[in-house]
Short mmCIF file of C-alpha atoms (C1' of nucleotides) in Angstrom, two decimals:
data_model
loop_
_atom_site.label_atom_id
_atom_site.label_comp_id
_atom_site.label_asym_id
_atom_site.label_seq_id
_atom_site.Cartn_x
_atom_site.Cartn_y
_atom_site.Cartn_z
CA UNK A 38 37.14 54.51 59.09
CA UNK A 39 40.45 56.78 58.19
CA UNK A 40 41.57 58.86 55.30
CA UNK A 41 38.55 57.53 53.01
CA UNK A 42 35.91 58.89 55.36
CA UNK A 43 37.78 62.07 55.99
CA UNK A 44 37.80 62.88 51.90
CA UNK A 45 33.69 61.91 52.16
CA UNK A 46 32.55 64.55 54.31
CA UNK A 47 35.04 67.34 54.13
CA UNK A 48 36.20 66.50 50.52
CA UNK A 49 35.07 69.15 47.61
CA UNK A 50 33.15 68.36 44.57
CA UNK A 51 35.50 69.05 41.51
CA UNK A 52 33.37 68.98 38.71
CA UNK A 53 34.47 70.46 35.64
CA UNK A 54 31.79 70.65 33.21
CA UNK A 55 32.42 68.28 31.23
CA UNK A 56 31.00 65.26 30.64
CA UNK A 57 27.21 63.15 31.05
CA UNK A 58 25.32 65.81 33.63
CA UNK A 59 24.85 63.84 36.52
CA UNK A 60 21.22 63.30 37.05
CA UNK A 61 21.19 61.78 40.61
CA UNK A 62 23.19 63.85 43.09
CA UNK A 63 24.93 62.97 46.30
CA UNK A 64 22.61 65.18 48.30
CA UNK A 65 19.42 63.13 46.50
CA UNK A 66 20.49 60.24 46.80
CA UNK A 67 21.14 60.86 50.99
CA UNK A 68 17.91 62.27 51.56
CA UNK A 69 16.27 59.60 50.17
CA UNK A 70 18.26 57.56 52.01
CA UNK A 71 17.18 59.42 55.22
CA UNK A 72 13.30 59.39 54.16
CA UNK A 73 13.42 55.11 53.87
CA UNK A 74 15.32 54.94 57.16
CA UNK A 75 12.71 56.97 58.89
CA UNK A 76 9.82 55.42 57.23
CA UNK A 77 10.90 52.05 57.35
CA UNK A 78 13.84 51.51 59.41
CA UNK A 79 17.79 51.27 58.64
CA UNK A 80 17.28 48.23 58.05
CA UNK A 81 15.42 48.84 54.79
CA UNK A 82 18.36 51.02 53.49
CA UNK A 83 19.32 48.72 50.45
CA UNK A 84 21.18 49.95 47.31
CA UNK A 85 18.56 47.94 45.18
CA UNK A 86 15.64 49.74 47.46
CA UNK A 87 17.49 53.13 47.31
CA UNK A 88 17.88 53.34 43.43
CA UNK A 89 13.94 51.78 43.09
CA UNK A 90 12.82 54.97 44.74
CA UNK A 91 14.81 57.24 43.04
CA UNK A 92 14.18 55.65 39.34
CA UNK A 93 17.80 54.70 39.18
CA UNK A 94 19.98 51.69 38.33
CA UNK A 95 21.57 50.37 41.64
CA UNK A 96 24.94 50.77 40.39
CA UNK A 97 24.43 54.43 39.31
CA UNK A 98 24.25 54.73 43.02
CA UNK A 99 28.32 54.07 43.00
CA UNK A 100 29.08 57.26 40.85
CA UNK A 101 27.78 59.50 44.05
CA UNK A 102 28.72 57.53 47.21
CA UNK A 103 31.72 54.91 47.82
CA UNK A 104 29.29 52.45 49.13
CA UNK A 105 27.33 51.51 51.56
CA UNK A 106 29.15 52.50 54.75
CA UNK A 107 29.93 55.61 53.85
CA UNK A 108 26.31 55.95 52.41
CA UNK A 109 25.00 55.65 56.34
CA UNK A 110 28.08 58.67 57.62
CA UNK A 111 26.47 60.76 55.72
CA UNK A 112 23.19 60.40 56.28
CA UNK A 113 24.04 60.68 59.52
CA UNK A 114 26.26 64.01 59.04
CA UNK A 115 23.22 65.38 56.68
CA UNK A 116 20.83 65.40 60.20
CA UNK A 117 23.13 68.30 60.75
CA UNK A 118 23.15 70.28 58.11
CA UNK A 119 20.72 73.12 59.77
CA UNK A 120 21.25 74.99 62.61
CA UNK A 121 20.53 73.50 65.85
CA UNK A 122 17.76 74.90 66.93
CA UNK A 123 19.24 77.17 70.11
CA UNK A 124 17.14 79.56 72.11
CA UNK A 125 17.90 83.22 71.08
CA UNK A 126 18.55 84.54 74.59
CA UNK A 127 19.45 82.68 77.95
CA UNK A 128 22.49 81.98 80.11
CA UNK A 129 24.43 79.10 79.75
CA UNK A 130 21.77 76.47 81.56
CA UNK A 131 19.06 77.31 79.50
CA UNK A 132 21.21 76.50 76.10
CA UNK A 133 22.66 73.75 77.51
CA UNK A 134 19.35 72.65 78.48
CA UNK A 135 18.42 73.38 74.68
CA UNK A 136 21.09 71.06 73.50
CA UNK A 137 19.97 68.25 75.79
CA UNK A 138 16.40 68.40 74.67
CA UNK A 139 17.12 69.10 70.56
CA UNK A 140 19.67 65.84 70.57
CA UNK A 141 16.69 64.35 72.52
CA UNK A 142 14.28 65.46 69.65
CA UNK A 143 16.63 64.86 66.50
CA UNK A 144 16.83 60.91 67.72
CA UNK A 145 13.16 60.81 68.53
CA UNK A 146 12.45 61.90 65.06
CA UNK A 147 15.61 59.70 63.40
CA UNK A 148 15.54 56.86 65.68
CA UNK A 149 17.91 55.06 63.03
CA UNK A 150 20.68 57.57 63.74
CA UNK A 151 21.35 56.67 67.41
CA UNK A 152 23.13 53.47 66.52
CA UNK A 153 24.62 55.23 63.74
CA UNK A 154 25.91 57.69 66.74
CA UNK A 155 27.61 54.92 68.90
CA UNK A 156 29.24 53.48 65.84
CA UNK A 157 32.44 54.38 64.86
CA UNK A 158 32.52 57.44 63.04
CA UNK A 159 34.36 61.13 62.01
CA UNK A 160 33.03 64.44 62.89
CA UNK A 161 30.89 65.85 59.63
CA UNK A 162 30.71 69.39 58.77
CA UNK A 163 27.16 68.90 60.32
CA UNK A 164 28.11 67.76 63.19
CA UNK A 165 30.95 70.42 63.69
CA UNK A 166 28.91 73.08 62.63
CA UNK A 167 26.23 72.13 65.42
CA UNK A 168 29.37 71.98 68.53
CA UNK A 169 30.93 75.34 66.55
CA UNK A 170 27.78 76.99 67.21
CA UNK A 171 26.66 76.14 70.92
CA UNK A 172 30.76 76.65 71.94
CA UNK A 173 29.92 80.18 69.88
CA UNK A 174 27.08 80.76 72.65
CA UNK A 175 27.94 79.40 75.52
CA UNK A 176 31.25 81.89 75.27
CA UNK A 177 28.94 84.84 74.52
CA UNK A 178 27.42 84.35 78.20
CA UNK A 179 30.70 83.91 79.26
CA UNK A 180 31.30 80.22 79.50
CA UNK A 181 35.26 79.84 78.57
CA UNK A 182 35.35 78.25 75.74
CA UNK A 183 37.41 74.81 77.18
CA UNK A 184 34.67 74.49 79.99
CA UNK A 185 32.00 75.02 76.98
CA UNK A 186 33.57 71.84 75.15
CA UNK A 187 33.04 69.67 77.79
CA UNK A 188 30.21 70.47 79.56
CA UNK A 189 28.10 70.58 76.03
CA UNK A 190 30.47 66.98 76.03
CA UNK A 191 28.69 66.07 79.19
CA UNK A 192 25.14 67.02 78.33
CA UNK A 193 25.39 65.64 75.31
CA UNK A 194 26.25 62.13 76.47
CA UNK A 195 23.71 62.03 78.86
CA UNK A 196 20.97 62.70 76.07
CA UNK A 197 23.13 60.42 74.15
CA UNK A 198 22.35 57.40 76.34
CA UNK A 199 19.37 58.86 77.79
CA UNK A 200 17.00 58.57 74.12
CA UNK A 201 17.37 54.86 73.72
CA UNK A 202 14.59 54.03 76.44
CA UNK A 203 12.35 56.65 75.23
CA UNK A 204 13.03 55.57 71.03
CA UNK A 205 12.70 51.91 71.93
CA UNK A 206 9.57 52.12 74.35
CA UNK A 207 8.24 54.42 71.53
CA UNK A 208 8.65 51.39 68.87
CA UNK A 209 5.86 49.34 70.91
CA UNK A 210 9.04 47.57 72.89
CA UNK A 211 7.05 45.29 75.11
CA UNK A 212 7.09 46.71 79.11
CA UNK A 213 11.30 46.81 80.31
CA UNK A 214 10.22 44.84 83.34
CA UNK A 215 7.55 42.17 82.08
CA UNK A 216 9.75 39.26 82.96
CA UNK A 217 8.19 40.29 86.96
CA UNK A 218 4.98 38.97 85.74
CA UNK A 219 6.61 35.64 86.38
CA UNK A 220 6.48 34.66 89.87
CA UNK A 221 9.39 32.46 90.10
CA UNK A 222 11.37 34.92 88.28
CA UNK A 223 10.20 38.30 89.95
CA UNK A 224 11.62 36.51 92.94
CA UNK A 225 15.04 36.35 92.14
CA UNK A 226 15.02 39.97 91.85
CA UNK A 227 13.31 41.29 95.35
CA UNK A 228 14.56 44.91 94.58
CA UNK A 229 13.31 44.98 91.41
CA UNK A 230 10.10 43.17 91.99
CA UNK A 231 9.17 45.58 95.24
CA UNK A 232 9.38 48.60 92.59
CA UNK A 233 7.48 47.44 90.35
CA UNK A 234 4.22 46.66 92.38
CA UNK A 235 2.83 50.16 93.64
CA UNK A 236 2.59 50.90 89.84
CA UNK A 237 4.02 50.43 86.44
CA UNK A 238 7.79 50.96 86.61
CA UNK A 239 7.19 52.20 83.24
CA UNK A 240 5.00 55.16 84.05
CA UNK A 241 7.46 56.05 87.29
CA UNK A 242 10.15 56.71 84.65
CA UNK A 243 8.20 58.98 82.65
CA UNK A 244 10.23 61.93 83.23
CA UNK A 245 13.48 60.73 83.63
CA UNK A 246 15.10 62.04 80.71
CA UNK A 247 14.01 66.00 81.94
CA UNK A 248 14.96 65.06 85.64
CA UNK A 249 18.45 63.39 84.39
CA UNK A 250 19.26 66.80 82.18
CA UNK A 251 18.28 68.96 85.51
CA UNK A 252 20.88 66.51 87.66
CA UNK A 253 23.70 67.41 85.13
CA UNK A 254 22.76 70.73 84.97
CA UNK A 255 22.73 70.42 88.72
CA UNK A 256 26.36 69.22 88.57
CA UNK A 257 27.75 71.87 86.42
CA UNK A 258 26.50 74.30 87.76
CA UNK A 259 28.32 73.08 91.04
CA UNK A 260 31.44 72.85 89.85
CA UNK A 261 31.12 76.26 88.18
CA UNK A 262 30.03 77.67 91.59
CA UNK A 263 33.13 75.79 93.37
CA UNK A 264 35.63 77.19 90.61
CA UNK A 265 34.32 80.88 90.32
CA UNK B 265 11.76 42.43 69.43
CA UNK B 266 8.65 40.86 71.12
CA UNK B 267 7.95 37.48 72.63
CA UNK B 268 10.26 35.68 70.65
CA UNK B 269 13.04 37.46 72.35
CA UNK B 270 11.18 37.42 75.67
CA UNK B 271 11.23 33.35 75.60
CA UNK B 272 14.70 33.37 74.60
CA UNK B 273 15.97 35.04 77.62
CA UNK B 274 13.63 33.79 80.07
CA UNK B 275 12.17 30.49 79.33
CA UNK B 276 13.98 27.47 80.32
CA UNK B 277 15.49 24.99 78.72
CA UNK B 278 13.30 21.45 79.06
CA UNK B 279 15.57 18.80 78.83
CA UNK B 280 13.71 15.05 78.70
CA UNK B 281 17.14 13.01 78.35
CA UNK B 282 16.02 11.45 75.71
CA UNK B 283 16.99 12.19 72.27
CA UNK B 284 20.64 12.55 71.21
CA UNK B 285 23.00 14.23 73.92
CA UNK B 286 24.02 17.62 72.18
CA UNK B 287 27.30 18.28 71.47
CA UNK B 288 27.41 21.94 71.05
CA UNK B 289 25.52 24.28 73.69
CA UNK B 290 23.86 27.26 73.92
CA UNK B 291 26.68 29.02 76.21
CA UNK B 292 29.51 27.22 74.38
CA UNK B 293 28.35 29.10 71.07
CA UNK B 294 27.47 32.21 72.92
CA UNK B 295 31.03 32.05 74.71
CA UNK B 296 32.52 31.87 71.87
CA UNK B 297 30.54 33.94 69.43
CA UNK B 298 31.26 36.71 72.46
CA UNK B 299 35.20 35.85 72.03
CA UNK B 300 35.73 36.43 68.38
CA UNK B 301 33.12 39.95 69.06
CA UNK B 302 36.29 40.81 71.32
CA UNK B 303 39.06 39.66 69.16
CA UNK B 304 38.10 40.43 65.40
CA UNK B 305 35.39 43.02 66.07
CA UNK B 306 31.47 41.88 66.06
CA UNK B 307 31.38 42.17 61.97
CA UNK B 308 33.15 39.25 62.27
CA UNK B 309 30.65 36.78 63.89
CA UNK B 310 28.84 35.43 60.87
CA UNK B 311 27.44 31.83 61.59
CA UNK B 312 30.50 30.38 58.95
CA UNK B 313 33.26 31.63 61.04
CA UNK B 314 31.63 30.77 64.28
CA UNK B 315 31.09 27.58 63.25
CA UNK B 316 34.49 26.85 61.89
CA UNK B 317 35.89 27.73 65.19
CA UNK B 318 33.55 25.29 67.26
CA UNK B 319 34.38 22.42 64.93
CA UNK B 320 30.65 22.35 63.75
CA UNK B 321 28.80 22.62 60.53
CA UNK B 322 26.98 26.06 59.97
CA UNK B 323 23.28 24.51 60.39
CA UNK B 324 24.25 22.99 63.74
CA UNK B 325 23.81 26.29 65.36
CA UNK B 326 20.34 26.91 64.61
CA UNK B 327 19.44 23.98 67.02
CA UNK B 328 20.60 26.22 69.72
CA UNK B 329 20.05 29.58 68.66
CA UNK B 330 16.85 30.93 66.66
CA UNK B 331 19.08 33.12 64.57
CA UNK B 332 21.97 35.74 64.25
CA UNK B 333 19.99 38.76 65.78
CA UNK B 334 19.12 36.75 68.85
CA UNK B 335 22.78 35.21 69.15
CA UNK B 336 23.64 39.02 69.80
CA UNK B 337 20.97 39.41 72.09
CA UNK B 338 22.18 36.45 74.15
CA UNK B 339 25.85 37.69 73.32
CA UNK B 340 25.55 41.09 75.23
CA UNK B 341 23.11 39.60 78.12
CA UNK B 342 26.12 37.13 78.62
CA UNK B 343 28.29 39.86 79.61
CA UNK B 344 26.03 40.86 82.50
CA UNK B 345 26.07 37.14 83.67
CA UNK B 346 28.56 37.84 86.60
CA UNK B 347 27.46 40.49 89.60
CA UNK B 348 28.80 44.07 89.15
CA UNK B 349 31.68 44.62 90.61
CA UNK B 350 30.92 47.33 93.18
CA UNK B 351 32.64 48.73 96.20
CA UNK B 352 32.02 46.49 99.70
CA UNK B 353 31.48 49.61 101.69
CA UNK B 354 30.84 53.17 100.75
CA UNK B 355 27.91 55.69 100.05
CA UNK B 356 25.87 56.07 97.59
CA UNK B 357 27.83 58.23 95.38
CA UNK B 358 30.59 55.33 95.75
CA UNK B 359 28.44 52.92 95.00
CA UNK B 360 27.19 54.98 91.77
CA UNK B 361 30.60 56.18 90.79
CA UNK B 362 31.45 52.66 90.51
CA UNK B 363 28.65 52.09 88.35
CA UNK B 364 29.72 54.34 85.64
CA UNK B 365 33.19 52.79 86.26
CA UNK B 366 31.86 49.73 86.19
CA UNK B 367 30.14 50.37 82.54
CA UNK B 368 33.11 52.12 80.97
CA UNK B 369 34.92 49.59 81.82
CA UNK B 370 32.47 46.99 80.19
CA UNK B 371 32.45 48.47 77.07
CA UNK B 372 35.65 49.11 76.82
CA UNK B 373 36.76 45.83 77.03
CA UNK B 374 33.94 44.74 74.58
CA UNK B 375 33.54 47.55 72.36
CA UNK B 376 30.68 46.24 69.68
CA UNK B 377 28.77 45.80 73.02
CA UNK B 378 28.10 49.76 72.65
CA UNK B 379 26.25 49.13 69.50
CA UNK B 380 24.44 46.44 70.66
CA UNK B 381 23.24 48.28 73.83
CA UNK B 382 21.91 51.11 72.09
CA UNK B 383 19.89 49.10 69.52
CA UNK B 384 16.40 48.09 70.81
CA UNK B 385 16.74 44.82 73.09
CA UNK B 386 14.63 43.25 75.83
CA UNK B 387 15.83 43.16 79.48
CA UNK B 388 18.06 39.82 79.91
CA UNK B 389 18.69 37.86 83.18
CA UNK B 390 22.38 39.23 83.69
CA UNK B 391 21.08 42.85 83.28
CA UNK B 392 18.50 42.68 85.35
CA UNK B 393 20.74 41.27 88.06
CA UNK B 394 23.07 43.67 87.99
CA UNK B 395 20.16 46.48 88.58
CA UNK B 396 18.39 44.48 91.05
CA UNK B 397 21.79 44.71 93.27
CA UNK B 398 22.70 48.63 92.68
CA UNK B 399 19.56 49.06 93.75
CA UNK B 400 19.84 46.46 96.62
CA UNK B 401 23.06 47.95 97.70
CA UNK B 402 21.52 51.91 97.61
CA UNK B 403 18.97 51.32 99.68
CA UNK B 404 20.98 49.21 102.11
CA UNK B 405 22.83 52.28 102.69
CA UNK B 406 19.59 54.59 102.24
CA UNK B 407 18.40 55.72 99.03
CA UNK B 408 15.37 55.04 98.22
CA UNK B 409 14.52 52.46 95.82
CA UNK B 410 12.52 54.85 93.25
CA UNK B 411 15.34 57.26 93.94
CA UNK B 412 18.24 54.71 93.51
CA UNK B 413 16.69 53.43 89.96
CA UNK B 414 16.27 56.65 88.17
CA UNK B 415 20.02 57.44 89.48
CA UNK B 416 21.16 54.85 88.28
CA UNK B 417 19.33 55.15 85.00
CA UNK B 418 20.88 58.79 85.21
CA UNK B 419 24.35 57.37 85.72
CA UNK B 420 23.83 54.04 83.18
CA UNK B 421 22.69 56.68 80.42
CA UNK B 422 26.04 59.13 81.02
CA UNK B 423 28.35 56.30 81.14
CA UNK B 424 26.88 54.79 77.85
CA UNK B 425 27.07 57.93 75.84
CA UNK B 426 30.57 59.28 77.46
CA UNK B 427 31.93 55.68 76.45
CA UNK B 428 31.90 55.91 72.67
CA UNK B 429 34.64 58.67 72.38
CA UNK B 430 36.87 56.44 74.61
CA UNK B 431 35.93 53.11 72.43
CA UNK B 432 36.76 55.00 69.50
CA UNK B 433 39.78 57.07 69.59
CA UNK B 434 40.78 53.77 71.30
CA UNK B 435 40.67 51.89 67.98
CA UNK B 436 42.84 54.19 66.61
CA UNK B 437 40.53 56.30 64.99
CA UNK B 438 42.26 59.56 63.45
CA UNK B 439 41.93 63.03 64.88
CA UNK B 440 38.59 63.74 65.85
CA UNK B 441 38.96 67.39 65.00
CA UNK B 442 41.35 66.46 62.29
CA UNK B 443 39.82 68.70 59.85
CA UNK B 444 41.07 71.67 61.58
CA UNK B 445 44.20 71.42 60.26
CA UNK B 446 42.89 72.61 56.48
CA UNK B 447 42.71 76.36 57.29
CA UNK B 448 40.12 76.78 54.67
CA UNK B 449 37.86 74.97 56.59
CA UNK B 450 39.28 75.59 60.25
CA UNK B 451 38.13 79.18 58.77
CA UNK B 452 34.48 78.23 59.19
CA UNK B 453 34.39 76.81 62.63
CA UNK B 454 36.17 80.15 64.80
CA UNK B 455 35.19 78.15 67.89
CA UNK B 456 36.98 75.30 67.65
CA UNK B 457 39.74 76.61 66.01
CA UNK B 458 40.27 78.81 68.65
CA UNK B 459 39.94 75.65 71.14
CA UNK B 460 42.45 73.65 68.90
CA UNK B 461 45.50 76.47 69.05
CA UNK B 462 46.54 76.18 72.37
CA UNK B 463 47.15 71.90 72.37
CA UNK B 464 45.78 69.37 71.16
CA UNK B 465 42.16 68.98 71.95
CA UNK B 466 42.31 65.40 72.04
CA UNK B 467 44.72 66.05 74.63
CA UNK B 468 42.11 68.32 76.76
CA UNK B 469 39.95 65.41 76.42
CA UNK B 470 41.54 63.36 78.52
CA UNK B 471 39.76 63.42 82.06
CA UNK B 472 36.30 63.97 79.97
CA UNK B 473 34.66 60.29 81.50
CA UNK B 474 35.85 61.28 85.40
CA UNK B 475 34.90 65.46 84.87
CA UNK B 476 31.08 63.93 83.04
CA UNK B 477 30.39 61.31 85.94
CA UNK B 478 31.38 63.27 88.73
CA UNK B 479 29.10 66.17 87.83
CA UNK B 480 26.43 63.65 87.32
CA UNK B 481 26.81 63.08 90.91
CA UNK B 482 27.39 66.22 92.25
CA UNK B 483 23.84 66.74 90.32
CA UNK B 484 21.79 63.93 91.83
CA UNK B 485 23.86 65.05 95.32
CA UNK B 486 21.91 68.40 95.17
CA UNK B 487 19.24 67.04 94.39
CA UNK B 488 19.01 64.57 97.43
CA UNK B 489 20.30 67.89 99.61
CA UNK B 490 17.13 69.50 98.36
CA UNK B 491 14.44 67.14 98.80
CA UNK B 492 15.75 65.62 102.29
"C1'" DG C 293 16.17 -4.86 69.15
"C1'" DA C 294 12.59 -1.39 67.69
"C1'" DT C 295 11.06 3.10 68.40
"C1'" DC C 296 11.25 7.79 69.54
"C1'" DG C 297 13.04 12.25 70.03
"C1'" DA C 298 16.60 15.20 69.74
"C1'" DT C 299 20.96 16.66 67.46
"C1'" DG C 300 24.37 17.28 63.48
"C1'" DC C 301 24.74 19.08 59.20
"C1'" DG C 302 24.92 19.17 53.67
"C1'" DT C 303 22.46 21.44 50.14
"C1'" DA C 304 19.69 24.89 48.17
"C1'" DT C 305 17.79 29.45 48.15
"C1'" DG C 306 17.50 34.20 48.28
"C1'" DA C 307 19.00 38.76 49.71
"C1'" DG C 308 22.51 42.11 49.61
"C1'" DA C 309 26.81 44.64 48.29
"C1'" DT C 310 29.71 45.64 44.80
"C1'" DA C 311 33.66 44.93 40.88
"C1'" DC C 312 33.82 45.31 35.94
"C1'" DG C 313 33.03 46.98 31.69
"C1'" DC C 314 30.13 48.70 28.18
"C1'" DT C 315 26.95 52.39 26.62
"C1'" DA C 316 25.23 57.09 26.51
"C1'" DA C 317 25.45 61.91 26.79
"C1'" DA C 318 27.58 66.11 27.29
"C1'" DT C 319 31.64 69.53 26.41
"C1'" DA C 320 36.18 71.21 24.28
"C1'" DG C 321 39.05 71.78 20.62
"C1'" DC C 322 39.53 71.54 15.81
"C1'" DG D 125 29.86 70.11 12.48
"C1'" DC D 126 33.19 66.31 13.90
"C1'" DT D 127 35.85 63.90 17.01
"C1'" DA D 128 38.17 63.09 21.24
"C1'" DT D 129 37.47 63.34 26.03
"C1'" DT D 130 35.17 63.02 30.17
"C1'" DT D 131 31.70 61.62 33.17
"C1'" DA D 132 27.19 59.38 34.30
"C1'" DG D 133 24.01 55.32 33.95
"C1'" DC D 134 23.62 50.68 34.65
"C1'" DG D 135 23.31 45.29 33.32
"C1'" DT D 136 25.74 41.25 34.60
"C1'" DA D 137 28.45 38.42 37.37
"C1'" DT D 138 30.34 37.31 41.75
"C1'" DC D 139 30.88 36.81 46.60
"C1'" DT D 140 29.26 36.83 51.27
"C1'" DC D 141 25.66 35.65 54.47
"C1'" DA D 142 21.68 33.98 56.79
"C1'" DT D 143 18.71 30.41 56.87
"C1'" DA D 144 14.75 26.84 55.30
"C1'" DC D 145 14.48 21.92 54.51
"C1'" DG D 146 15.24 17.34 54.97
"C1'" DC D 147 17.93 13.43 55.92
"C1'" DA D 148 21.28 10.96 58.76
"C1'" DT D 149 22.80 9.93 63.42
"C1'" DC D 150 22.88 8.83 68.02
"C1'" DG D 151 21.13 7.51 72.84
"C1'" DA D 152 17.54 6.56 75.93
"C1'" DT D 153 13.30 4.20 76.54
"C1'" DC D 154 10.06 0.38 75.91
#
DNA sequence: GATCGATGCGTATGAGATACGCTAAATAGC
DNA sequence: GCTATTTAGCGTATCTCATACGCATCGATC
């Protein structure tokens, strides 16, 4: 993904009036795009599905978007076209703690877009608008602004890796430790197997995402405290 | 991913010794469906090309793998199949810094494994093993087990999310605030603008993995002060 | 040897992305 | 109005892939 990606996201429309109007539209075309992948799964993204539910010839699909890829970037980008959703007043944990929790909620709700997030890909206007903004507040309470970068960096990697239990158990993923059922199996793991008999592992690691957030907090807020 | 998966990981293989000896094997075409992932990129493993390099017709796989989806499956367990490298000696917070080490260093050496681990997947053996002796090694030097597996979750998720950046900009991906440079644009993101004068952010960047995972542990460190 | 049970694999099928080129519908200039 | 120009819509053909099916093959067992 290079110059051709660039010229997708942060590329203007030149559209000179001339010309058949254009009765699909990039921005259609993407949301509909988004509403299969939620409803159905990435996986269900075809062109020939795509242009079905809009009413369109799957080729017309090629006079808005390069292809398929690029189709998928900016869908992805387009999750980030509104504000993220930052409290209106609080010091720098409690937004931080804000951007933990909204990444958590934007995956729980797009649970396509986390693989889409660990794939290759260039910052959107979406995207950048989202990091321009928190930077914007976490300065404001006097965060500097470097520090800002990378502990929103931080946080955000933690919710980052932190979703994919929670999307995946959501999806009816069959219990992360039921090979213990098996005897001769749950004893090649004694650590493992020990947890897992007062209760379910499962329901132990309900709040793990909330008490992972507070531990990074935790750790910034050290290393704030150390550097003051 | 349900019981089909399940029995793929787990079950065992019931050999009678009768029948024709097989030629090809599970872990040969794993081994080297997991090579040309490294070398060519994981787009790359279709069942033609994998075939052509085991000296095999196409169809010949299917005897020893259900299908392409589950060949990843088995492809990213297969990277777990050795133990963790960890530290002989040292504390916890060795022992968990090594982990994220550990990980980065994982995917960075197999980079479609990212994708792979952040798509929904069942526990495999090699996985499992490598948890089962964190958590083996934590308690031996006294964490408790519940403790030691939702620190290392903590740790795992960090690690996963912090990797991507590395994986990509890695694989020569261009600028990641490259868009900055078009002051029209740079215009509507003051924040990082302002964070893009001095140097180069990338540049900034550089320590982000170390900075991430050792407030991650200075986190779970307070919290274990707390709660002794 | 005859049989059985597993493997090796060629062929056929169907899904999916997309290059190409023609048609249709607007505007701009006359 | 008429025509050239420009852009959108899209049918058809092609190419890549995964994989279902069925037959051939090969050793061990009886």
């Amino acid at each position: 993904m290079g110059k051709a990606d660039y010229d997708l996201l942060w590329g203007e429309a030149t559209r000179t009036g001339r010309g058949r109007p254009a009765g699909l539209s990039r921005e259609r075309i993407v949301a509909e795009a988004v509403a299969i992948a939620d409803a159905e799964g990435l996986q269900k993204v075809s062109m020939k599905h795509l242009a079905e539910r809009l009413g369109s010839g799957v080729m017309s699909l090629y006079r808005h978007v390069p292809g398929k890829d690029e189709l998928v970037v900016l869908m992805y980008d387009s999750l980030m076209a509104g504000p993220m959703p930052l409290p209106e007043a609080g010091d720098w944990r409690e937004i931080l703690r804000r951007w933990g929790l909204g990444v958590r909620d934007l995956f729980n709700a797009h649970p396509w877009a986390l693989t889409v997030a660990t794939s290759e890909r260039p910052m959107g206007p979406g995207e950048a608008g989202w990091v321009d903004d928190v930077i914007g507040r976490l300065t404001a309470v006097g965060m500097p602004a470097e520090l800002g970068l990378i502990a929103v960096l931080t946080v955000d990697c933690f919710a980052l890796g932190a979703v994919r239990p929670e999307i995946n158990s959501g999806s009816g993923e069959t219990d992360f430790f039921q090979f213990l059922a098996d005897p001769v199996i749950s004893a090649r793991y004694p650590n493992l197997a020990r947890l897992a008999e007062p209760g379910t592992a499962d329901a132990d690691m309900g709040g793990y995402f909330e008490f992972g957030l507070e531990r990074v907090l935790d750790g910034l807020e050290r290393h704030i405290e150390t550097h003051r």
